[in-house]
Short mmCIF file of C-alpha atoms and ligand atoms in Angstrom, two decimals:
data_model
loop_
_atom_site.label_atom_id
_atom_site.label_comp_id
_atom_site.label_asym_id
_atom_site.label_seq_id
_atom_site.Cartn_x
_atom_site.Cartn_y
_atom_site.Cartn_z
CA MET A 19 124.42 94.58 121.26
CA ALA A 20 123.30 95.84 117.98
CA ASP A 21 123.53 93.96 114.92
CA THR A 22 126.43 94.16 113.06
CA LEU A 23 128.38 92.43 110.21
CA THR A 24 131.79 91.79 110.70
CA ILE A 25 134.04 92.30 107.44
CA THR A 26 137.42 91.02 107.41
CA ASP A 27 139.40 92.49 104.11
CA ASN A 28 141.81 89.92 103.07
CA ARG A 29 143.92 92.76 100.88
CA THR A 30 144.80 94.77 104.09
CA GLY A 31 143.69 92.31 107.03
CA LYS A 32 141.41 94.90 108.71
CA GLN A 33 138.19 94.24 110.16
CA TYR A 34 135.24 96.54 109.82
CA ASP A 35 131.82 96.45 112.04
CA ILE A 36 129.11 97.19 109.58
CA PRO A 37 125.45 98.08 111.56
CA ILE A 38 122.69 96.08 110.23
CA LYS A 39 119.39 97.75 110.59
CA ASP A 40 115.94 96.55 109.23
CA GLY A 41 117.44 93.49 107.49
CA ALA A 42 120.02 95.66 105.47
CA ILE A 43 123.49 97.04 105.56
CA ARG A 44 123.95 100.50 104.20
CA ALA A 45 126.20 100.29 100.69
CA THR A 46 127.79 103.54 101.92
CA ASP A 47 128.95 102.06 104.79
CA LEU A 48 131.27 100.07 102.81
CA LYS A 49 132.78 102.93 101.53
CA GLN A 50 135.45 102.96 104.38
CA ILE A 51 136.84 99.58 103.13
CA LYS A 52 139.93 100.78 101.02
CA ASN A 53 142.71 99.02 99.67
CA GLY A 54 145.24 101.88 99.67
CA THR A 55 145.16 105.68 99.72
CA GLU A 56 143.90 105.88 95.80
CA ASP A 57 141.13 103.83 96.59
CA THR A 58 137.78 105.58 96.71
CA GLY A 59 136.36 102.40 98.99
CA LEU A 60 134.35 99.66 98.30
CA ILE A 61 130.68 99.88 96.41
CA THR A 62 128.15 97.27 95.63
CA TYR A 63 127.41 95.48 92.50
CA ASP A 64 123.75 94.54 91.88
CA PRO A 65 122.62 94.69 88.26
CA ALA A 66 118.62 95.01 88.13
CA PHE A 67 118.73 95.70 91.74
CA MET A 68 118.21 92.24 92.65
CA SER A 69 119.19 92.21 96.53
CA THR A 70 119.45 96.51 97.02
CA ALA A 71 116.77 98.50 98.64
CA SER A 72 116.75 102.03 97.07
CA CYS A 73 114.04 103.62 99.96
CA ARG A 74 112.33 103.10 103.11
CA SER A 75 108.53 102.86 102.65
CA ARG A 76 105.39 102.63 104.45
CA ILE A 77 102.83 101.88 101.29
CA THR A 78 103.17 98.57 100.24
CA PHE A 79 104.24 95.43 101.95
CA ILE A 80 104.74 92.18 99.93
CA ASP A 81 105.89 88.83 101.33
CA GLY A 82 106.66 87.20 97.91
CA ASP A 83 106.94 83.67 99.33
CA LYS A 84 104.11 83.63 101.39
CA GLY A 85 102.04 85.54 98.48
CA ILE A 86 101.14 88.13 100.86
CA LEU A 87 100.33 91.77 99.53
CA GLU A 88 99.17 94.71 101.81
CA TYR A 89 98.27 98.28 101.26
CA ARG A 90 99.39 100.36 104.14
CA GLY A 91 98.73 97.11 106.49
CA TYR A 92 95.59 96.25 104.95
CA PRO A 93 95.54 92.77 103.13
CA ILE A 94 94.77 92.98 99.22
CA GLU A 95 91.95 90.17 99.63
CA GLN A 96 90.02 92.43 102.09
CA LEU A 97 90.36 95.45 100.17
CA ALA A 98 89.48 93.57 96.96
CA GLU A 99 86.34 92.59 98.78
CA HIS A 100 85.13 95.77 100.63
CA SER A 101 86.93 98.63 99.06
CA THR A 102 86.47 100.99 95.88
CA TYR A 103 89.13 101.73 93.88
CA LEU A 104 89.00 105.70 94.99
CA GLU A 105 88.87 104.87 98.94
CA THR A 106 91.92 102.29 98.14
CA ALA A 107 93.67 105.08 96.22
CA TYR A 108 93.04 107.69 99.18
CA LEU A 109 94.11 105.03 101.23
CA ILE A 110 97.63 104.41 99.59
CA LEU A 111 98.21 108.12 99.28
CA PHE A 112 97.10 109.25 102.73
CA GLY A 113 98.02 106.22 104.90
CA GLU A 114 94.79 105.60 106.34
CA LEU A 115 91.01 104.62 105.24
CA PRO A 116 88.89 107.16 104.83
CA THR A 117 85.85 108.67 107.03
CA ASP A 118 82.72 109.00 105.45
CA ALA A 119 83.00 112.64 105.15
CA GLN A 120 86.83 112.50 103.59
CA LEU A 121 85.68 109.76 100.85
CA LYS A 122 82.75 111.98 99.87
CA GLU A 123 84.93 115.04 99.83
CA TRP A 124 88.03 113.08 98.21
CA THR A 125 85.28 111.54 95.54
CA LYS A 126 83.81 115.27 94.74
CA GLN A 127 87.52 116.54 94.13
CA ILE A 128 88.26 113.70 91.92
CA MET A 129 85.13 113.99 89.95
CA LEU A 130 85.67 117.50 89.57
CA HIS A 131 88.56 117.04 87.57
CA THR A 132 87.26 114.18 85.15
CA MET A 133 87.37 116.45 82.20
CA LEU A 134 90.37 117.30 79.49
CA HIS A 135 91.25 120.69 78.34
CA GLU A 136 90.06 121.18 75.02
CA ASN A 137 93.82 121.67 73.44
CA ILE A 138 94.22 118.34 75.19
CA LYS A 139 91.69 116.56 72.74
CA LYS A 140 93.04 118.25 69.66
CA LEU A 141 96.76 117.01 70.69
CA MET A 142 95.12 113.34 70.91
CA GLU A 143 93.36 113.98 67.26
CA GLY A 144 97.00 114.52 65.91
CA PHE A 145 97.64 110.91 66.05
CA GLN A 146 97.55 108.53 63.65
CA TYR A 147 94.35 106.37 63.65
CA ASP A 148 96.51 103.11 64.61
CA ALA A 149 98.48 105.01 67.24
CA HIS A 150 99.07 102.48 70.31
CA PRO A 151 96.76 103.81 73.03
CA MET A 152 99.74 103.10 75.59
CA GLY A 153 102.08 105.72 73.21
CA VAL A 154 99.11 107.93 73.18
CA PHE A 155 98.73 107.65 77.00
CA LEU A 156 102.00 108.39 78.08
CA SER A 157 102.56 111.20 75.12
CA THR A 158 99.23 112.87 76.68
CA VAL A 159 100.18 112.51 80.37
CA GLY A 160 103.58 114.11 79.23
CA ALA A 161 101.95 117.23 77.67
CA PHE A 162 100.13 117.85 80.69
CA SER A 163 103.12 119.55 82.19
CA THR A 164 102.99 122.02 79.86
CA PHE A 165 98.96 122.59 80.71
CA TYR A 166 99.57 122.84 84.09
CA PRO A 167 103.24 124.63 84.74
CA ASP A 168 101.72 125.35 88.73
CA ALA A 169 102.98 121.55 88.94
CA LYS A 170 106.68 122.62 88.99
CA GLN A 171 105.85 123.84 92.61
CA ILE A 172 106.70 120.27 93.82
CA PHE A 173 107.25 121.34 97.51
CA ASP A 174 104.13 123.14 97.73
CA GLU A 175 101.55 120.70 99.45
CA GLN A 176 98.55 122.27 98.05
CA SER A 177 99.96 122.41 94.23
CA ARG A 178 100.70 118.56 94.88
CA LYS A 179 97.39 117.97 96.23
CA LYS A 180 95.91 119.39 93.05
CA GLN A 181 98.25 117.41 90.67
CA ILE A 182 97.16 114.19 92.76
CA HIS A 183 93.35 115.33 91.88
CA ARG A 184 94.19 116.08 88.56
CA LEU A 185 96.29 112.97 87.58
CA ILE A 186 93.87 110.39 89.15
CA ALA A 187 90.72 111.94 87.65
CA LYS A 188 91.93 112.47 84.21
CA VAL A 189 94.12 109.48 83.42
CA PRO A 190 90.69 107.35 82.70
CA THR A 191 89.36 110.09 80.40
CA ILE A 192 92.71 110.25 78.55
CA ALA A 193 92.42 106.43 78.20
CA ALA A 194 89.29 106.15 76.81
CA TYR A 195 89.88 109.10 74.18
CA ALA A 196 92.83 107.21 73.33
CA PHE A 197 90.79 104.27 72.93
CA ARG A 198 87.95 106.34 70.97
CA HIS A 199 90.68 107.56 68.64
CA SER A 200 91.61 104.15 67.69
CA ILE A 201 88.52 102.89 66.77
CA GLY A 202 87.29 106.20 65.02
CA ARG A 203 84.47 107.12 67.42
CA PRO A 204 83.84 110.34 68.94
CA TYR A 205 84.80 111.11 72.27
CA VAL A 206 82.41 111.01 75.14
CA TYR A 207 82.43 113.47 78.11
CA PRO A 208 82.45 112.29 81.52
CA ASP A 209 79.32 111.47 83.10
CA ASN A 210 79.89 112.79 86.76
CA ASP A 211 76.71 111.16 88.61
CA LEU A 212 78.77 107.58 87.69
CA SER A 213 81.06 106.00 89.86
CA PHE A 214 84.81 106.23 88.85
CA ALA A 215 84.60 102.78 86.98
CA GLY A 216 81.25 103.53 85.74
CA ASN A 217 82.27 106.66 84.37
CA PHE A 218 85.09 104.97 82.44
CA LEU A 219 82.92 102.53 81.09
CA ASN A 220 80.63 105.22 80.05
CA MET A 221 83.51 107.12 78.32
CA LEU A 222 84.91 103.87 76.52
CA PHE A 223 81.28 102.56 75.39
CA LYS A 224 78.51 104.99 75.49
CA MET A 225 76.91 105.25 71.96
CA THR A 226 73.68 107.37 70.66
CA GLU A 227 72.07 106.59 74.20
CA LEU A 228 71.33 109.76 76.29
CA LYS A 229 72.44 108.38 79.31
CA TYR A 230 74.58 104.95 79.53
CA GLN A 231 73.60 102.38 81.63
CA VAL A 232 76.59 100.58 83.56
CA ASN A 233 76.29 97.11 83.93
CA PRO A 234 76.85 96.64 87.97
CA VAL A 235 79.14 93.34 87.31
CA LEU A 236 81.27 94.93 85.16
CA GLU A 237 81.56 98.00 87.16
CA ARG A 238 82.66 96.02 90.13
CA ALA A 239 84.73 93.75 88.43
CA LEU A 240 86.73 96.95 86.90
CA GLU A 241 86.91 98.41 90.54
CA ILE A 242 88.55 95.05 91.71
CA LEU A 243 90.90 95.38 88.71
CA PHE A 244 91.77 98.55 89.96
CA ILE A 245 92.40 97.90 93.32
CA LEU A 246 94.57 95.13 92.65
CA HIS A 247 96.84 97.17 90.61
CA ALA A 248 97.18 100.24 92.60
CA ASP A 249 100.52 99.76 93.74
CA HIS A 250 103.15 97.27 94.15
CA GLU A 251 106.14 98.74 95.78
CA GLN A 252 109.29 99.36 93.91
CA ASN A 253 108.53 97.76 90.47
CA CYS A 254 110.02 98.94 87.09
CA SER A 255 107.67 101.55 86.55
CA THR A 256 107.61 102.91 90.06
CA SER A 257 111.53 103.04 90.45
CA ALA A 258 111.16 104.96 86.87
CA MET A 259 108.73 107.37 88.80
CA ARG A 260 111.09 107.54 91.99
CA GLY A 261 114.30 107.95 89.87
CA ILE A 262 112.96 110.54 87.47
CA GLY A 263 111.36 112.60 90.12
CA SER A 264 114.53 112.66 92.20
CA SER A 265 115.40 115.03 89.82
CA HIS A 266 112.48 117.20 90.89
CA VAL A 267 111.10 117.55 87.75
CA ASP A 268 107.25 117.96 87.70
CA PRO A 269 104.74 114.81 88.34
CA TYR A 270 103.38 114.52 84.87
CA SER A 271 106.86 114.58 83.06
CA ALA A 272 108.11 111.79 85.99
CA MET A 273 104.62 110.05 85.17
CA ALA A 274 105.21 109.65 81.42
CA GLY A 275 108.52 107.97 81.89
CA ALA A 276 106.76 105.62 84.49
CA ALA A 277 103.91 104.87 81.96
CA ALA A 278 106.79 104.05 79.33
CA ALA A 279 108.36 101.54 81.58
CA LEU A 280 104.86 100.01 81.97
CA TYR A 281 104.63 99.93 78.38
CA GLY A 282 107.28 97.25 78.09
CA PRO A 283 106.44 93.62 77.63
CA LEU A 284 108.26 92.33 80.67
CA HIS A 285 105.90 94.61 82.92
CA GLY A 286 102.70 95.91 81.81
CA GLY A 287 102.62 94.23 78.51
CA ALA A 288 102.55 91.02 80.11
CA ASN A 289 98.67 90.28 79.83
CA GLU A 290 98.50 91.35 76.08
CA ALA A 291 101.53 88.64 75.70
CA VAL A 292 99.57 85.92 77.41
CA LEU A 293 96.53 86.39 75.30
CA ARG A 294 98.84 86.40 72.05
CA MET A 295 100.24 83.23 73.41
CA LEU A 296 96.75 81.50 74.19
CA ASN A 297 95.94 82.19 70.74
CA GLU A 298 99.19 80.85 69.54
CA ILE A 299 98.44 77.71 71.11
CA GLY A 300 95.30 77.44 69.92
CA SER A 301 93.65 74.32 71.37
CA VAL A 302 94.23 72.39 74.42
CA GLN A 303 95.67 69.41 72.54
CA ASN A 304 98.57 71.85 71.73
CA ILE A 305 99.58 72.53 75.28
CA PRO A 306 102.46 69.58 75.91
CA GLY A 307 104.08 70.51 72.87
CA PHE A 308 104.10 74.32 73.89
CA ILE A 309 105.18 73.33 77.54
CA LYS A 310 108.27 71.18 76.02
CA ARG A 311 109.44 74.27 74.06
CA VAL A 312 109.42 76.52 76.72
CA LYS A 313 111.38 73.82 79.14
CA ALA A 314 113.82 73.82 76.02
CA GLY A 315 114.36 77.39 76.49
CA GLU A 316 112.31 78.36 73.10
CA GLY A 317 110.14 81.32 74.86
CA ARG A 318 108.54 81.73 78.19
CA LEU A 319 105.17 80.81 79.38
CA MET A 320 103.93 84.24 79.68
CA GLY A 321 101.79 85.33 82.62
CA PHE A 322 103.99 83.00 85.20
CA GLY A 323 106.83 83.73 87.29
CA HIS A 324 107.67 87.10 89.18
CA ARG A 325 110.56 88.73 90.52
CA VAL A 326 109.25 88.96 93.85
CA TYR A 327 106.26 86.30 94.16
CA LYS A 328 107.73 82.92 94.75
CA SER A 329 104.30 81.36 95.34
CA TYR A 330 100.88 81.99 93.80
CA ASP A 331 100.54 85.51 92.86
CA PRO A 332 97.73 86.75 95.35
CA ARG A 333 96.27 89.10 92.74
CA ALA A 334 95.88 86.11 90.56
CA LYS A 335 93.61 84.21 92.81
CA ILE A 336 91.16 87.10 93.11
CA ILE A 337 91.37 87.61 89.47
CA LYS A 338 90.49 84.11 88.45
CA ARG A 339 87.41 84.51 90.67
CA THR A 340 86.26 87.80 89.22
CA ALA A 341 86.90 86.30 85.83
CA ASP A 342 83.84 83.69 86.41
CA GLN A 343 81.54 86.81 87.60
CA VAL A 344 82.60 88.69 84.15
CA PHE A 345 82.09 85.70 82.26
CA ALA A 346 78.56 85.04 83.30
CA VAL A 347 77.62 88.23 81.86
CA THR A 348 79.67 88.48 78.74
CA GLY A 349 79.82 84.87 77.99
CA ARG A 350 82.97 82.78 78.61
CA ASN A 351 86.20 83.74 76.85
CA PRO A 352 87.08 80.57 74.49
CA LEU A 353 90.62 80.89 75.56
CA LEU A 354 90.04 80.24 79.26
CA ASP A 355 90.16 76.51 78.62
CA ILE A 356 93.76 76.59 77.20
CA ALA A 357 94.55 78.74 80.25
CA LEU A 358 93.01 76.65 82.56
CA GLU A 359 94.62 73.54 81.47
CA LEU A 360 98.05 75.20 81.13
CA GLU A 361 97.76 76.14 84.74
CA ARG A 362 96.96 73.05 85.57
CA ILE A 363 99.98 71.18 83.67
CA ALA A 364 102.31 74.01 84.90
CA LEU A 365 101.59 73.69 88.30
CA GLU A 366 102.51 69.78 88.42
CA ASP A 367 105.64 70.24 86.27
CA GLU A 368 109.11 69.75 88.04
CA TYR A 369 110.47 72.75 85.64
CA PHE A 370 107.90 75.19 86.88
CA VAL A 371 107.70 73.79 90.47
CA SER A 372 111.45 74.19 90.99
CA ARG A 373 111.82 77.65 89.90
CA LYS A 374 108.71 78.34 91.94
CA LEU A 375 106.94 79.59 88.68
CA TYR A 376 103.31 80.32 89.59
CA PRO A 377 100.50 82.38 87.79
CA ASN A 378 101.05 86.22 88.09
CA VAL A 379 98.40 89.11 88.13
CA ASP A 380 98.68 88.94 84.02
CA PHE A 381 97.80 85.54 83.54
CA TYR A 382 93.82 85.85 83.92
CA SER A 383 93.39 89.76 83.71
CA GLY A 384 93.93 89.87 79.78
CA LEU A 385 91.19 87.20 79.43
CA ILE A 386 88.95 89.28 81.19
CA TYR A 387 89.61 92.49 79.75
CA GLN A 388 88.94 90.76 76.51
CA ALA A 389 85.76 89.37 77.47
CA MET A 390 84.88 92.76 78.54
CA GLY A 391 85.47 94.20 74.95
CA PHE A 392 89.04 95.62 75.23
CA PRO A 393 91.36 95.22 72.30
CA VAL A 394 94.93 93.88 73.53
CA THR A 395 96.60 97.50 72.97
CA MET A 396 94.50 98.75 76.14
CA PHE A 397 95.55 96.47 78.30
CA PRO A 398 98.63 98.30 79.43
CA VAL A 399 96.44 101.50 79.82
CA LEU A 400 94.01 99.76 82.14
CA PHE A 401 97.10 99.05 84.37
CA ALA A 402 98.48 102.38 84.03
CA ILE A 403 94.92 104.20 85.20
CA PRO A 404 94.99 102.51 88.67
CA ARG A 405 98.84 102.70 89.06
CA THR A 406 98.65 106.26 88.84
CA SER A 407 97.77 106.23 92.78
CA GLY A 408 100.79 104.59 93.57
CA TRP A 409 103.11 105.84 91.21
CA ILE A 410 102.06 109.49 92.91
CA ALA A 411 102.02 108.07 96.39
CA GLN A 412 105.53 106.81 95.70
CA TRP A 413 106.71 110.01 94.28
CA GLU A 414 105.60 111.85 97.31
CA GLU A 415 106.94 110.08 99.63
CA MET A 416 110.38 110.29 97.79
CA LEU A 417 110.08 113.62 97.96
CA LEU A 418 109.35 114.23 101.77
CA ASP A 419 112.16 111.45 102.52
CA PRO A 420 115.17 113.50 103.80
CA GLU A 421 117.32 110.64 102.83
CA GLN A 422 116.51 110.71 99.28
CA LYS A 423 118.76 112.64 96.99
CA ILE A 424 118.71 112.68 92.92
CA ALA A 425 118.98 108.97 91.93
CA ARG A 426 122.55 108.35 90.38
CA PRO A 427 123.78 104.73 90.48
CA ARG A 428 127.44 104.00 90.09
CA GLN A 429 129.03 101.70 87.42
CA LEU A 430 131.79 99.25 87.05
CA TYR A 431 133.92 100.26 84.07
CA ILE A 432 135.22 97.47 82.22
CA GLY A 433 135.54 99.40 78.81
CA ALA A 434 138.92 100.57 77.32
CA LYS A 435 141.81 102.19 79.22
CA ARG A 436 142.82 105.56 77.97
CA ARG A 437 144.20 105.74 74.51
CA GLU A 438 145.20 108.21 71.94
CA TYR A 439 142.61 109.49 69.29
CA VAL A 440 143.58 107.95 65.77
CA ALA A 441 143.09 109.94 62.51
CA LEU A 442 140.33 108.81 60.27
CA GLU A 443 143.07 107.89 57.46
CA LYS A 444 145.23 106.12 59.96
CA ARG A 445 142.47 103.54 61.04
CA SER A 446 142.70 100.14 59.47
C1 COA B 522 108.57 88.09 85.73
C2 COA B 522 109.92 87.76 85.13
C3 COA B 522 110.33 88.80 84.19
C4 COA B 522 110.83 87.38 86.05
O1 COA B 522 111.90 87.34 86.24
P1 COA B 522 113.20 87.39 86.97
O2 COA B 522 112.75 87.19 88.45
O3 COA B 522 114.34 87.96 86.31
O4 COA B 522 113.52 85.56 86.78
P2 COA B 522 114.64 84.67 85.70
O5 COA B 522 114.15 85.39 84.38
O6 COA B 522 116.04 84.94 86.50
O7 COA B 522 114.33 83.30 85.76
C5 COA B 522 114.65 82.37 86.77
C6 COA B 522 114.33 80.97 86.07
O8 COA B 522 112.89 80.90 85.56
C7 COA B 522 112.79 80.86 84.09
N1 COA B 522 111.49 81.32 83.97
C8 COA B 522 111.27 82.56 84.66
N2 COA B 522 109.94 82.87 84.29
C9 COA B 522 109.52 81.81 83.24
C10 COA B 522 108.43 81.88 82.36
N3 COA B 522 107.54 82.48 82.36
N4 COA B 522 108.44 80.56 81.38
C11 COA B 522 109.48 79.90 81.54
N5 COA B 522 110.64 80.06 82.29
C12 COA B 522 110.46 81.00 82.94
C13 COA B 522 114.17 81.01 83.55
O9 COA B 522 114.25 80.72 82.60
C14 COA B 522 115.04 81.05 84.62
O10 COA B 522 115.46 79.38 84.49
P3 COA B 522 117.06 79.09 84.30
O11 COA B 522 117.21 79.17 86.10
O12 COA B 522 117.11 77.69 84.14
O13 COA B 522 117.90 80.09 83.80
C15 COA B 522 109.68 86.30 84.39
O14 COA B 522 109.24 85.34 85.32
C16 COA B 522 109.12 86.39 83.09
O15 COA B 522 109.60 86.82 82.26
N6 COA B 522 107.94 85.90 83.35
C17 COA B 522 107.05 85.92 81.77
C18 COA B 522 106.73 87.39 81.62
C19 COA B 522 105.61 87.85 82.84
O16 COA B 522 104.35 87.13 82.96
N7 COA B 522 105.70 89.15 83.11
C20 COA B 522 104.90 89.79 84.18
C21 COA B 522 105.16 89.97 85.78
S1 COA B 522 103.68 90.61 86.74
#
């Protein structure tokens, strides 16, 4: 017998058998449950989508209790150990690891598209000198839709492929230009002899030397960070990408919205908040007092807790290891001692243990980025670069899914009942 959920409606005494498939019931199956002919049927109420699946996906698997993250079935630990960001992006987008020939062609196509249109440069020059790089980033991604009107052909596979190449290739260049703009340095053109991460470092940090010398440890660390951030199933920004994309707008406009969602301190801004918090704590002696205030509800321990992970975020473990390699090159970030002690105390404290609050990906990533020379304002941009592959893979999956339509949630209206308009002079 098929799995079903039997519901008895106490209002009418009727019974309903609702099919259960893949561990879920369809919310629309509840529509048949009506209390009288006027009733349009039962709906579900789920603010923040705590318990609602909005799609079927084949891209990323997370088991939050066990701390498992897999892209297309491959464990994140193995990808971080053996893969590169571009190979992982290919896997996320096309479902399989590329062959040698496919990887070469993919890399060639991406590196062919790294340059920005000169008018984009002019557009970026219009921003104030102190413009937040993430604001610059998301505006520029949105502006791309005017440069590539062919992107409107979202059901043309070749056109989609072209936009995919452009987006993955150009986001590091936008990010680097936004950074150089904020510090008043001239833009550096891409060097396509370098790797994806190496070229990014070149565009960020090259000075007057003819050829930028990439530090292999920092290059690999950046690759690992990019792999870890490439996708994370239906998080806030990915849901924004799918939601906006469901209106059939071009991918650049949809991605500007996704990047805006990532800008928020509860999402991509969390590692910036971690550094601010570590600076505020100031020294190891101040940690007990800080923990006491968090437990009293006066603020949060940033970089701890996750909507999905109720154990150690697997990405945080890999980042912690990477931090040691980076610090061996750059020198130790003095905030690391505070972070390590904070983690030690929190992992033993009943408040955090009982709420299953463990370090998440943002707890250590900010320390690495800071040691590599990035200002905190660049942190969400560094997140957006690799997440681009996840966003567009999820966007394409949504577009090709025959079950999807324009996203349009319902509401429970609890406002005023119908009333008559009152003339201004009669209002008290
Ligand atoms: C990520 C986050 C938004 C998830 O939130 P959520 O799933 O909605 O969890 P809730 O806000 O319902 O929190 C559940 C409980 O844990 C507490 N809690 C959650 N995160 C906490 C944190 N970082 N510090 C202290 N307490 C925290 C809440 O106060 C709540 O306690 P209560 O049950 O006594 O009210 C949240 O953990 C958070 O704000 N973390 C800090 C920001 C951060 O690091 N974000 C990056 C995520 S990758």
